[in-house]
Short mmCIF file of C-alpha atoms and ligand atoms in Angstrom, two decimals:
data_model
loop_
_atom_site.label_atom_id
_atom_site.label_comp_id
_atom_site.label_asym_id
_atom_site.label_seq_id
_atom_site.Cartn_x
_atom_site.Cartn_y
_atom_site.Cartn_z
CA UNK T 210 0.00 0.00 0.00
CA UNK T 211 0.99 3.57 -0.60
CA UNK T 212 0.52 6.40 1.85
CA UNK T 213 1.41 9.95 0.94
CA UNK T 214 1.14 12.89 3.36
CA UNK T 215 1.68 16.60 2.64
CA UNK T 216 3.99 15.86 -0.24
CA UNK T 217 5.66 18.80 -1.95
CA UNK T 218 8.26 19.11 -4.67
CA UNK T 219 10.01 22.24 -5.84
CA UNK T 220 12.28 22.34 -8.83
CA UNK T 221 15.09 24.84 -8.89
CA UNK T 222 15.95 26.32 -12.23
CA UNK T 223 18.78 28.78 -11.79
CA UNK T 224 17.68 31.08 -8.95
CA UNK T 225 14.02 30.42 -9.45
CA UNK T 226 12.16 27.92 -7.30
CA UNK T 227 9.20 26.36 -9.05
CA UNK T 228 6.71 24.56 -6.83
CA UNK T 229 5.39 21.58 -8.78
CA UNK T 230 3.67 19.51 -6.10
CA UNK T 231 1.98 21.70 -3.53
CA UNK T 232 0.81 19.34 -0.79
CA UNK T 233 -0.47 15.99 -1.95
CA UNK T 234 -2.28 13.59 0.40
CA UNK T 235 -3.07 10.23 -1.03
CA UNK T 236 -3.69 6.73 0.20
CA UNK T 237 -3.77 3.74 -2.11
CA UNK T 238 -4.75 0.31 -0.86
CA UNK T 239 -2.92 -2.86 -1.83
CA UNK T 240 -4.39 -4.24 -5.03
CA UNK T 241 -6.14 -1.03 -6.06
CA UNK T 242 -6.11 0.07 -9.71
CA UNK T 243 -5.87 3.85 -9.59
CA UNK T 244 -5.69 6.29 -12.43
CA UNK T 245 -4.34 9.82 -12.25
CA UNK T 246 -5.60 12.35 -14.74
CA UNK T 247 -4.97 16.03 -15.15
CA UNK T 248 -3.68 18.73 -17.48
CA UNK T 249 -0.20 18.64 -18.95
CA UNK T 250 2.32 20.08 -16.52
CA UNK T 251 0.15 19.52 -13.46
CA UNK T 252 2.77 17.27 -11.84
CA UNK T 253 1.58 13.72 -12.58
CA UNK T 254 4.93 12.36 -13.74
CA UNK T 255 6.67 14.14 -10.87
CA UNK T 256 4.34 12.42 -8.39
CA UNK T 257 4.91 9.02 -9.99
CA UNK T 258 8.68 9.49 -9.88
CA UNK T 259 8.50 10.39 -6.19
CA UNK T 260 6.31 7.36 -5.44
CA UNK T 261 8.86 5.21 -7.22
CA UNK T 262 11.79 6.69 -5.36
CA UNK T 263 13.35 7.94 -8.60
CA UNK T 264 13.46 11.42 -7.16
CA UNK T 265 13.23 12.89 -3.65
CA UNK T 266 10.48 15.21 -2.39
CA UNK T 267 11.08 18.67 -0.96
CA UNK T 268 8.91 17.83 2.04
CA UNK T 269 6.30 15.35 3.17
CA UNK T 270 6.11 11.65 3.64
CA UNK T 271 5.75 8.63 1.36
CA UNK T 272 5.19 5.20 2.85
CA UNK T 273 5.47 2.15 0.64
CA UNK T 274 4.11 -1.03 2.25
CA UNK T 275 4.70 0.54 5.64
CA UNK T 276 8.26 1.74 4.95
CA UNK T 277 9.05 5.43 4.92
CA UNK T 278 10.68 6.07 1.57
CA UNK T 279 11.95 9.56 2.32
CA UNK T 280 14.12 8.56 5.29
CA UNK T 281 15.88 5.72 3.47
CA UNK T 282 19.41 6.06 2.23
CA UNK T 283 19.81 6.27 -1.53
CA UNK T 284 20.97 2.67 -1.53
CA UNK T 285 18.07 1.34 0.51
CA UNK T 286 15.63 3.29 -1.56
CA UNK T 287 17.01 1.68 -4.68
CA UNK T 288 16.70 -1.75 -3.07
CA UNK T 289 13.13 -1.08 -2.02
CA UNK T 290 12.29 0.14 -5.49
CA UNK T 291 13.78 -2.91 -7.14
CA UNK T 292 11.95 -5.26 -4.85
CA UNK T 293 8.53 -3.71 -4.65
CA UNK T 294 8.03 -1.62 -7.76
CA UNK T 295 7.74 -1.90 -11.49
CA UNK T 296 7.88 1.07 -13.86
CA UNK T 297 6.39 1.74 -17.24
CA UNK T 298 7.69 5.08 -18.45
CA UNK T 299 6.08 7.71 -20.63
CA UNK T 300 8.31 6.76 -23.59
CA UNK T 301 9.05 3.05 -23.07
CA UNK T 302 12.74 3.70 -22.25
CA UNK T 303 13.99 0.34 -23.43
CA UNK T 304 17.74 -0.10 -23.61
CA UNK T 305 18.53 0.14 -27.33
CA UNK T 306 21.58 -2.12 -27.33
CA UNK T 307 19.83 -4.97 -25.52
CA UNK T 308 17.50 -7.52 -27.09
CA UNK T 309 13.88 -7.95 -26.06
CA UNK T 310 14.86 -10.83 -23.81
CA UNK T 311 17.72 -8.91 -22.20
CA UNK T 312 15.53 -5.86 -21.69
CA UNK T 313 12.88 -7.91 -19.94
CA UNK T 314 15.28 -9.55 -17.51
CA UNK T 315 17.23 -6.36 -16.92
CA UNK T 316 15.60 -5.52 -13.55
CA UNK T 317 16.66 -8.95 -12.23
CA UNK T 318 20.16 -8.49 -13.55
CA UNK T 319 20.50 -5.14 -11.87
CA UNK T 320 19.60 -6.90 -8.65
CA UNK T 321 22.11 -9.71 -9.15
CA UNK T 322 19.32 -12.27 -9.57
CA UNK T 323 18.96 -14.95 -12.23
CA UNK T 324 15.96 -15.06 -14.49
CA UNK T 325 14.04 -18.27 -14.46
CA UNK T 326 13.46 -19.17 -18.12
CA UNK T 327 9.94 -20.34 -17.23
CA UNK T 328 8.99 -16.93 -15.83
CA UNK T 329 10.36 -15.09 -18.85
CA UNK T 330 8.53 -17.46 -21.16
CA UNK T 331 5.28 -16.91 -19.36
CA UNK T 332 5.67 -13.15 -19.61
CA UNK T 333 6.65 -13.32 -23.28
CA UNK T 334 3.49 -15.29 -23.94
CA UNK T 335 1.36 -12.92 -21.89
CA UNK T 336 2.58 -9.91 -23.86
CA UNK T 337 2.40 -11.90 -27.10
CA UNK T 338 6.04 -11.48 -28.00
CA UNK T 339 7.07 -15.10 -28.20
CA UNK T 340 9.53 -15.37 -31.06
CA UNK T 341 10.66 -11.75 -30.70
CA UNK T 342 13.10 -12.33 -27.87
CA UNK T 343 16.21 -11.73 -29.98
CA UNK T 344 15.03 -8.57 -31.66
CA UNK T 345 16.25 -5.14 -30.72
CA UNK T 346 13.88 -2.33 -29.71
CA UNK T 347 14.32 -0.45 -33.00
CA UNK T 348 13.03 -3.54 -34.80
CA UNK T 349 9.69 -3.33 -32.98
CA UNK T 350 6.54 -1.25 -33.41
CA UNK T 351 5.46 1.20 -30.71
CA UNK T 352 2.89 -1.21 -29.32
CA UNK T 353 5.42 -4.03 -29.22
CA UNK T 354 7.96 -1.83 -27.45
CA UNK T 355 5.37 -0.90 -24.87
CA UNK T 356 4.59 -4.59 -24.33
CA UNK T 357 8.29 -5.25 -23.73
CA UNK T 358 8.29 -2.38 -21.23
CA UNK T 359 5.33 -3.93 -19.42
CA UNK T 360 6.98 -7.35 -19.31
CA UNK T 361 10.13 -5.72 -17.98
CA UNK T 362 8.18 -3.88 -15.29
CA UNK T 363 6.65 -7.13 -14.05
CA UNK T 364 9.54 -9.61 -14.29
CA UNK T 365 10.49 -9.24 -10.62
CA UNK T 366 6.84 -9.59 -9.54
CA UNK T 367 6.54 -6.18 -7.92
CA UNK T 368 3.61 -5.49 -5.61
CA UNK T 369 3.24 -2.02 -7.13
CA UNK T 370 3.17 -1.07 -10.79
CA UNK T 371 3.63 2.59 -11.71
CA UNK T 372 2.70 3.33 -15.31
CA UNK T 373 3.10 6.74 -16.90
CA UNK T 374 0.79 7.04 -19.90
CA UNK T 375 1.28 3.43 -20.95
CA UNK T 376 -1.01 3.97 -23.93
CA UNK T 377 0.21 7.46 -24.76
CA UNK T 378 1.58 7.01 -28.26
CA UNK T 379 -0.54 4.11 -29.39
CA UNK T 380 -3.59 3.91 -31.62
CA UNK T 381 -6.93 2.69 -30.26
CA UNK T 382 -6.41 -0.95 -31.10
CA UNK T 383 -2.96 -1.13 -29.57
CA UNK T 384 -3.81 0.94 -26.55
CA UNK T 385 -6.81 -1.33 -25.95
CA UNK T 386 -4.49 -4.34 -26.08
CA UNK T 387 -2.13 -2.77 -23.54
CA UNK T 388 -5.02 -1.97 -21.19
CA UNK T 389 -6.35 -5.50 -21.50
CA UNK T 390 -2.90 -6.76 -20.65
CA UNK T 391 -2.70 -4.58 -17.54
CA UNK T 392 -6.21 -5.65 -16.55
CA UNK T 393 -5.24 -9.29 -16.94
CA UNK T 394 -2.13 -8.96 -14.78
CA UNK T 395 -4.09 -6.98 -12.23
CA UNK T 396 -6.86 -9.57 -12.15
CA UNK T 397 -4.48 -12.51 -11.81
CA UNK T 398 -1.77 -11.07 -9.61
CA UNK T 399 -3.54 -8.27 -7.74
CA UNK T 400 -0.72 -5.74 -7.99
CA UNK T 401 -1.41 -2.20 -6.97
CA UNK T 402 -1.50 -0.20 -10.19
CA UNK T 403 -1.06 3.54 -10.42
CA UNK T 404 -1.54 4.68 -13.99
CA UNK T 405 -1.22 8.22 -15.30
CA UNK T 406 -3.27 8.87 -18.40
CA UNK T 407 -4.94 11.55 -20.52
CA UNK T 408 -7.20 9.06 -22.11
CA UNK T 409 -10.82 8.56 -21.09
CA UNK T 410 -10.67 5.16 -22.76
CA UNK T 411 -7.98 4.14 -20.28
CA UNK T 412 -9.66 5.76 -17.27
CA UNK T 413 -12.58 3.35 -17.55
CA UNK T 414 -10.22 0.52 -16.55
CA UNK T 415 -9.43 1.93 -13.11
CA UNK T 416 -11.27 1.46 -9.79
CA UNK T 417 -10.59 5.02 -8.73
CA UNK T 418 -9.72 8.17 -10.62
CA UNK T 419 -7.70 10.97 -9.10
CA UNK T 420 -7.99 14.34 -10.77
CA UNK T 421 -4.86 16.36 -10.51
CA UNK T 422 -4.55 20.06 -11.11
CA UNK T 423 -1.73 22.48 -10.62
CA UNK T 424 0.21 20.31 -8.17
CA UNK T 425 -2.66 19.24 -5.95
CA UNK T 426 -5.42 16.66 -5.99
CA UNK T 427 -8.49 18.54 -7.03
CA UNK T 428 -11.02 15.71 -6.80
CA UNK T 429 -11.33 11.99 -6.89
CA UNK T 430 -14.04 9.55 -7.70
CA UNK T 431 -14.51 5.80 -7.27
CA UNK T 432 -16.12 3.52 -9.79
CA UNK T 433 -18.80 2.47 -7.33
CA UNK T 434 -19.76 6.07 -6.56
CA UNK T 435 -23.24 6.76 -7.71
CA UNK T 436 -22.48 9.65 -10.03
CA UNK T 437 -19.02 8.40 -11.04
CA UNK T 438 -19.59 8.78 -14.77
CA UNK T 439 -21.45 12.06 -14.57
CA UNK T 440 -18.86 13.55 -12.26
CA UNK T 441 -15.99 12.60 -14.53
CA UNK T 442 -17.79 13.63 -17.66
CA UNK T 443 -18.43 17.06 -16.10
CA UNK T 444 -14.80 17.34 -15.21
CA UNK T 445 -13.58 16.40 -18.64
CA UNK T 446 -16.13 18.24 -20.76
CA UNK J 880 -33.11 -4.73 -33.46
CA UNK J 881 -33.84 -8.17 -34.68
CA UNK J 882 -35.07 -10.30 -31.82
CA UNK J 883 -36.65 -12.46 -34.47
CA UNK J 884 -33.36 -13.38 -36.10
CA UNK J 885 -31.57 -13.79 -32.79
CA UNK J 886 -34.15 -16.39 -31.83
CA UNK J 887 -33.61 -18.14 -35.15
CA UNK J 888 -29.87 -18.17 -34.46
CA UNK J 889 -30.47 -19.71 -31.04
CA UNK J 890 -32.79 -22.33 -32.49
CA UNK J 891 -30.24 -23.10 -35.19
CA UNK J 892 -28.09 -24.69 -32.48
CA UNK J 893 -30.82 -26.92 -31.02
CA UNK J 894 -34.54 -26.96 -30.27
CA UNK J 895 -35.51 -24.92 -27.22
CA UNK J 896 -38.60 -23.87 -25.33
CA UNK J 897 -39.64 -20.27 -24.75
CA UNK J 898 -37.90 -19.71 -21.45
CA UNK J 899 -34.65 -21.19 -22.75
CA UNK J 900 -34.84 -18.75 -25.63
CA UNK J 901 -35.21 -15.85 -23.24
CA UNK J 902 -32.20 -16.90 -21.15
CA UNK J 903 -30.23 -17.86 -24.28
CA UNK J 904 -30.83 -14.44 -25.78
CA UNK J 905 -29.80 -12.68 -22.59
CA UNK J 906 -26.62 -14.75 -22.39
CA UNK J 907 -25.86 -13.88 -26.02
CA UNK J 908 -26.04 -10.16 -25.30
CA UNK J 909 -24.31 -10.51 -21.91
CA UNK J 910 -27.44 -9.35 -20.11
CA UNK J 911 -27.23 -5.93 -21.73
CA UNK J 912 -30.59 -6.22 -23.43
CA UNK J 913 -33.31 -7.70 -21.25
CA UNK J 914 -36.08 -9.46 -23.09
CA UNK J 915 -39.46 -10.09 -21.47
CA UNK J 916 -41.18 -13.42 -21.83
CA UNK J 917 -44.12 -11.83 -23.63
CA UNK J 918 -41.82 -10.57 -26.37
CA UNK J 919 -40.38 -14.04 -26.82
CA UNK J 920 -43.79 -15.65 -27.20
CA UNK J 921 -45.23 -13.08 -29.60
CA UNK J 922 -42.08 -13.38 -31.72
CA UNK J 923 -42.32 -17.17 -31.67
CA UNK J 924 -45.95 -16.98 -32.77
CA UNK J 925 -44.98 -14.81 -35.72
CA UNK J 926 -42.07 -17.08 -36.61
CA UNK J 927 -44.41 -20.07 -36.50
CA UNK J 928 -46.98 -18.27 -38.64
CA UNK J 929 -44.27 -17.58 -41.23
CA UNK J 930 -43.17 -21.25 -41.05
CA UNK J 931 -39.65 -20.31 -39.88
CA UNK J 932 -40.07 -22.44 -36.76
CA UNK J 933 -42.20 -25.44 -35.79
CA UNK J 934 -43.36 -26.44 -32.38
CA UNK J 935 -42.45 -29.94 -31.28
CA UNK J 936 -44.23 -32.10 -28.76
CA UNK J 937 -44.15 -30.84 -25.20
CA UNK J 938 -41.17 -31.82 -23.06
CA UNK J 939 -41.27 -33.69 -19.73
CA UNK J 940 -42.19 -30.52 -17.88
CA UNK J 941 -44.96 -29.86 -20.40
CA UNK J 942 -43.20 -26.96 -22.08
CA UNK J 943 -43.60 -26.40 -25.78
CA UNK J 944 -40.34 -26.88 -27.69
CA UNK J 945 -39.52 -25.07 -30.90
CA UNK J 946 -37.27 -26.07 -33.77
CA UNK J 947 -36.02 -24.14 -36.79
CA UNK J 948 -37.33 -25.15 -40.24
CA UNK J 949 -35.44 -25.14 -43.54
CA UNK J 950 -37.24 -21.89 -44.45
CA UNK J 951 -36.14 -20.49 -41.08
CA UNK J 952 -32.51 -21.37 -41.82
CA UNK J 953 -32.76 -19.70 -45.20
CA UNK J 954 -34.28 -16.62 -43.63
CA UNK J 955 -31.38 -16.53 -41.13
CA UNK J 956 -28.76 -16.81 -43.91
CA UNK J 957 -30.53 -14.16 -45.92
CA UNK J 958 -30.56 -11.79 -42.97
CA UNK J 959 -26.90 -12.46 -42.09
CA UNK J 960 -25.86 -11.60 -45.63
CA UNK J 961 -27.90 -8.44 -45.88
CA UNK J 962 -25.73 -5.34 -45.36
CA UNK J 963 -27.01 -2.76 -42.91
CA UNK J 964 -27.22 0.86 -43.99
CA UNK J 965 -27.12 3.81 -41.68
CA UNK J 966 -29.52 6.66 -42.20
CA UNK J 967 -28.37 10.21 -41.57
CA UNK J 968 -31.08 10.66 -38.99
CA UNK J 969 -30.58 7.41 -37.16
CA UNK J 970 -28.87 9.39 -34.42
CA UNK J 971 -31.60 11.38 -32.70
CA UNK J 972 -29.20 14.14 -31.77
CA UNK J 973 -28.85 15.01 -35.48
CA UNK J 974 -32.52 15.71 -35.82
CA UNK J 975 -32.47 17.61 -32.53
CA UNK J 976 -29.69 19.79 -33.82
CA UNK J 977 -31.58 20.41 -37.01
CA UNK J 978 -34.72 21.39 -35.11
CA UNK J 979 -32.72 23.58 -32.72
CA UNK J 980 -31.36 25.52 -35.70
CA UNK J 981 -34.81 25.70 -37.24
CA UNK J 982 -36.32 27.37 -34.19
CA UNK J 983 -33.15 29.45 -33.57
CA UNK J 984 -32.87 27.81 -30.19
CA UNK J 985 -30.45 29.91 -28.17
CA UNK J 986 -29.35 27.12 -25.87
CA UNK J 987 -27.37 25.21 -28.45
CA UNK J 988 -24.17 25.57 -26.46
CA UNK J 989 -25.52 23.83 -23.40
CA UNK J 990 -27.25 21.30 -25.60
CA UNK J 991 -23.89 20.33 -27.05
CA UNK J 992 -22.14 20.40 -23.71
CA UNK J 993 -24.71 18.03 -22.21
CA UNK J 994 -24.49 15.77 -25.22
CA UNK J 995 -20.71 15.60 -24.84
CA UNK J 996 -21.15 14.73 -21.20
CA UNK J 997 -23.49 11.92 -22.12
CA UNK J 998 -21.02 10.59 -24.66
CA UNK J 999 -18.20 10.65 -22.13
CA UNK J 1000 -20.43 8.76 -19.72
CA UNK J 1001 -21.08 6.15 -22.37
CA UNK J 1002 -17.36 5.92 -23.12
CA UNK J 1003 -16.56 5.25 -19.47
CA UNK J 1004 -19.31 2.70 -19.21
CA UNK J 1005 -18.24 0.88 -22.35
CA UNK J 1006 -14.52 0.87 -21.57
CA UNK J 1007 -15.34 -0.75 -18.26
CA UNK J 1008 -17.47 -3.30 -20.05
CA UNK J 1009 -14.66 -3.85 -22.52
CA UNK J 1010 -12.36 -4.67 -19.63
CA UNK J 1011 -14.88 -7.18 -18.27
CA UNK J 1012 -15.33 -8.84 -21.67
CA UNK J 1013 -11.58 -9.00 -22.10
CA UNK J 1014 -11.17 -10.69 -18.70
CA UNK J 1015 -13.95 -13.17 -19.36
CA UNK J 1016 -12.60 -13.88 -22.84
CA UNK J 1017 -15.66 -12.82 -24.81
CA UNK J 1018 -13.79 -11.54 -27.85
CA UNK J 1019 -16.85 -11.08 -30.05
CA UNK J 1020 -18.52 -8.83 -27.51
CA UNK J 1021 -15.23 -6.98 -27.12
CA UNK J 1022 -15.21 -6.28 -30.85
CA UNK J 1023 -18.76 -4.95 -30.67
CA UNK J 1024 -17.81 -2.62 -27.85
CA UNK J 1025 -14.79 -1.43 -29.80
CA UNK J 1026 -17.09 -0.58 -32.68
CA UNK J 1027 -19.40 1.36 -30.40
CA UNK J 1028 -16.44 3.20 -28.88
CA UNK J 1029 -15.18 4.26 -32.30
CA UNK J 1030 -18.60 5.69 -33.05
CA UNK J 1031 -18.61 7.56 -29.75
CA UNK J 1032 -15.17 8.94 -30.44
CA UNK J 1033 -16.34 10.20 -33.82
CA UNK J 1034 -19.45 11.76 -32.23
CA UNK J 1035 -17.22 13.50 -29.75
CA UNK J 1036 -15.02 14.96 -32.50
CA UNK J 1037 -18.06 16.12 -34.40
CA UNK J 1038 -19.50 17.86 -31.32
CA UNK J 1039 -16.18 19.60 -30.73
CA UNK J 1040 -16.22 20.75 -34.31
CA UNK J 1041 -19.69 22.27 -34.17
CA UNK J 1042 -18.87 23.78 -30.79
CA UNK J 1043 -16.06 25.68 -32.52
CA UNK J 1044 -18.48 27.01 -35.11
CA UNK J 1045 -21.01 28.34 -32.64
N1 LIG Y 2203 13.67 18.29 -13.69
C1 LIG Y 2203 12.87 19.36 -13.74
N2 LIG Y 2203 13.35 20.60 -13.55
C2 LIG Y 2203 12.54 21.66 -13.58
N3 LIG Y 2203 11.22 21.62 -13.80
C3 LIG Y 2203 10.68 20.41 -14.00
C4 LIG Y 2203 11.47 19.23 -13.99
N4 LIG Y 2203 10.63 18.16 -14.20
C5 LIG Y 2203 9.40 18.68 -14.37
N5 LIG Y 2203 9.42 20.02 -14.23
C6 LIG Y 2203 8.24 20.91 -14.33
O1 LIG Y 2203 7.28 20.44 -13.42
C7 LIG Y 2203 5.97 20.58 -13.94
C8 LIG Y 2203 5.23 19.26 -13.87
O2 LIG Y 2203 5.85 18.32 -14.73
P1 LIG Y 2203 5.34 16.85 -14.88
O3 LIG Y 2203 6.23 16.17 -15.84
O4 LIG Y 2203 5.17 16.23 -13.54
O5 LIG Y 2203 3.90 17.09 -15.52
P2 LIG Y 2203 2.82 16.08 -16.05
O6 LIG Y 2203 1.59 16.32 -15.27
O7 LIG Y 2203 3.38 14.70 -16.04
O8 LIG Y 2203 2.60 16.57 -17.54
P3 LIG Y 2203 2.35 15.72 -18.88
O9 LIG Y 2203 0.89 15.39 -18.85
O10 LIG Y 2203 2.66 16.71 -19.96
O11 LIG Y 2203 3.24 14.53 -18.90
C9 LIG Y 2203 6.13 21.12 -15.36
O12 LIG Y 2203 5.85 22.49 -15.34
C10 LIG Y 2203 7.59 20.86 -15.68
O13 LIG Y 2203 8.08 21.83 -16.53
MG1 LIG Y 2204 3.92 13.31 -17.54
#
């Protein structure tokens, strides 16, 4: 589970201090599928990076499965991240000189662990990339690259998956396939998923939608809420 | 909205009685289109009158069973092969928009805003359904939903376009 209290993040550019997150409180239960929406520049990626320990907050607290992330040493934070979290980045970020197979097992490698061929096979099947394991990223379509990125994010069986616009650059068909894939993993393995998206078509997959604006949570709505759809539609329209 | 042909398709598999046709139909459409028993029986009567189905002897529980005839099968094939056109005014909002312009209705902006809201609601509802169909492995239903979503997306673009012109 994820627990965030009074989280802020300022970026310093030259002498200027730019507040990007201005006090975020957020609690996400284990196994929840949450979606974060909001205008460009509102701080969604920044929040996701802080949750994943890729960057440090200016103030506030982040607890991941009961452990305070902000008080960990850089090294421990990295260990925690590698054990508990999987990342799907806004632009795939596959390693260009590694094959599909090597990209997928990379998180294990970084951790000094061995990949079990069975696990990799299962993931390759799940993302429908069997037979592509020796290709390089530039030999794949956008949708295929994103599927590699998803397999890579899940190889170490993280309890939390952080996905930044996983369907961002894909057409309807391919983005639908990616969402189905996430839904399938979520259904079978009950990871906590935090997905940032601009896409209403993706938002429908989440249990809860958090609406972000200008560095704070402006509103949130759960699927079971009575006026869930109307509320969101109002917000979007 | 061909309940008639859906019933023929269900009977094509095997003979069934009225209640089985009702539940079979509802399973086919994943419960998204409830059918009342009365509708089933009036449709069956018409199908029998047209010789597309025949009633068999009653089953053990004294329910009348129906079976598809050769003419019924031909009717089903004919229907399956018949392309479906789409009239310009099939979408009621089109005719509303036309009437609104005709009476110089000054609330067109809110009319469009509310319509967009309704479409977004439908999109959310259908994407959720798509997820459920994907998890349960109903690929045909998933394709149908994808079709509906593409239409909704197009409607949305069109509304944005006329919003710009107002
Ligand atoms: N390293 C950085 N240094 C300075 N400013 C930054 C840095 N990273 C992000 N920002 C600024 O922080 C703000 C929020 O950025 P962020 O990437 O979190 O937005 P976002 O909500 O993910 O937007 P998008 O939807 O476009 O991806 C932006 O104004 C951005 O310019
Ligand atoms: Mg971003």
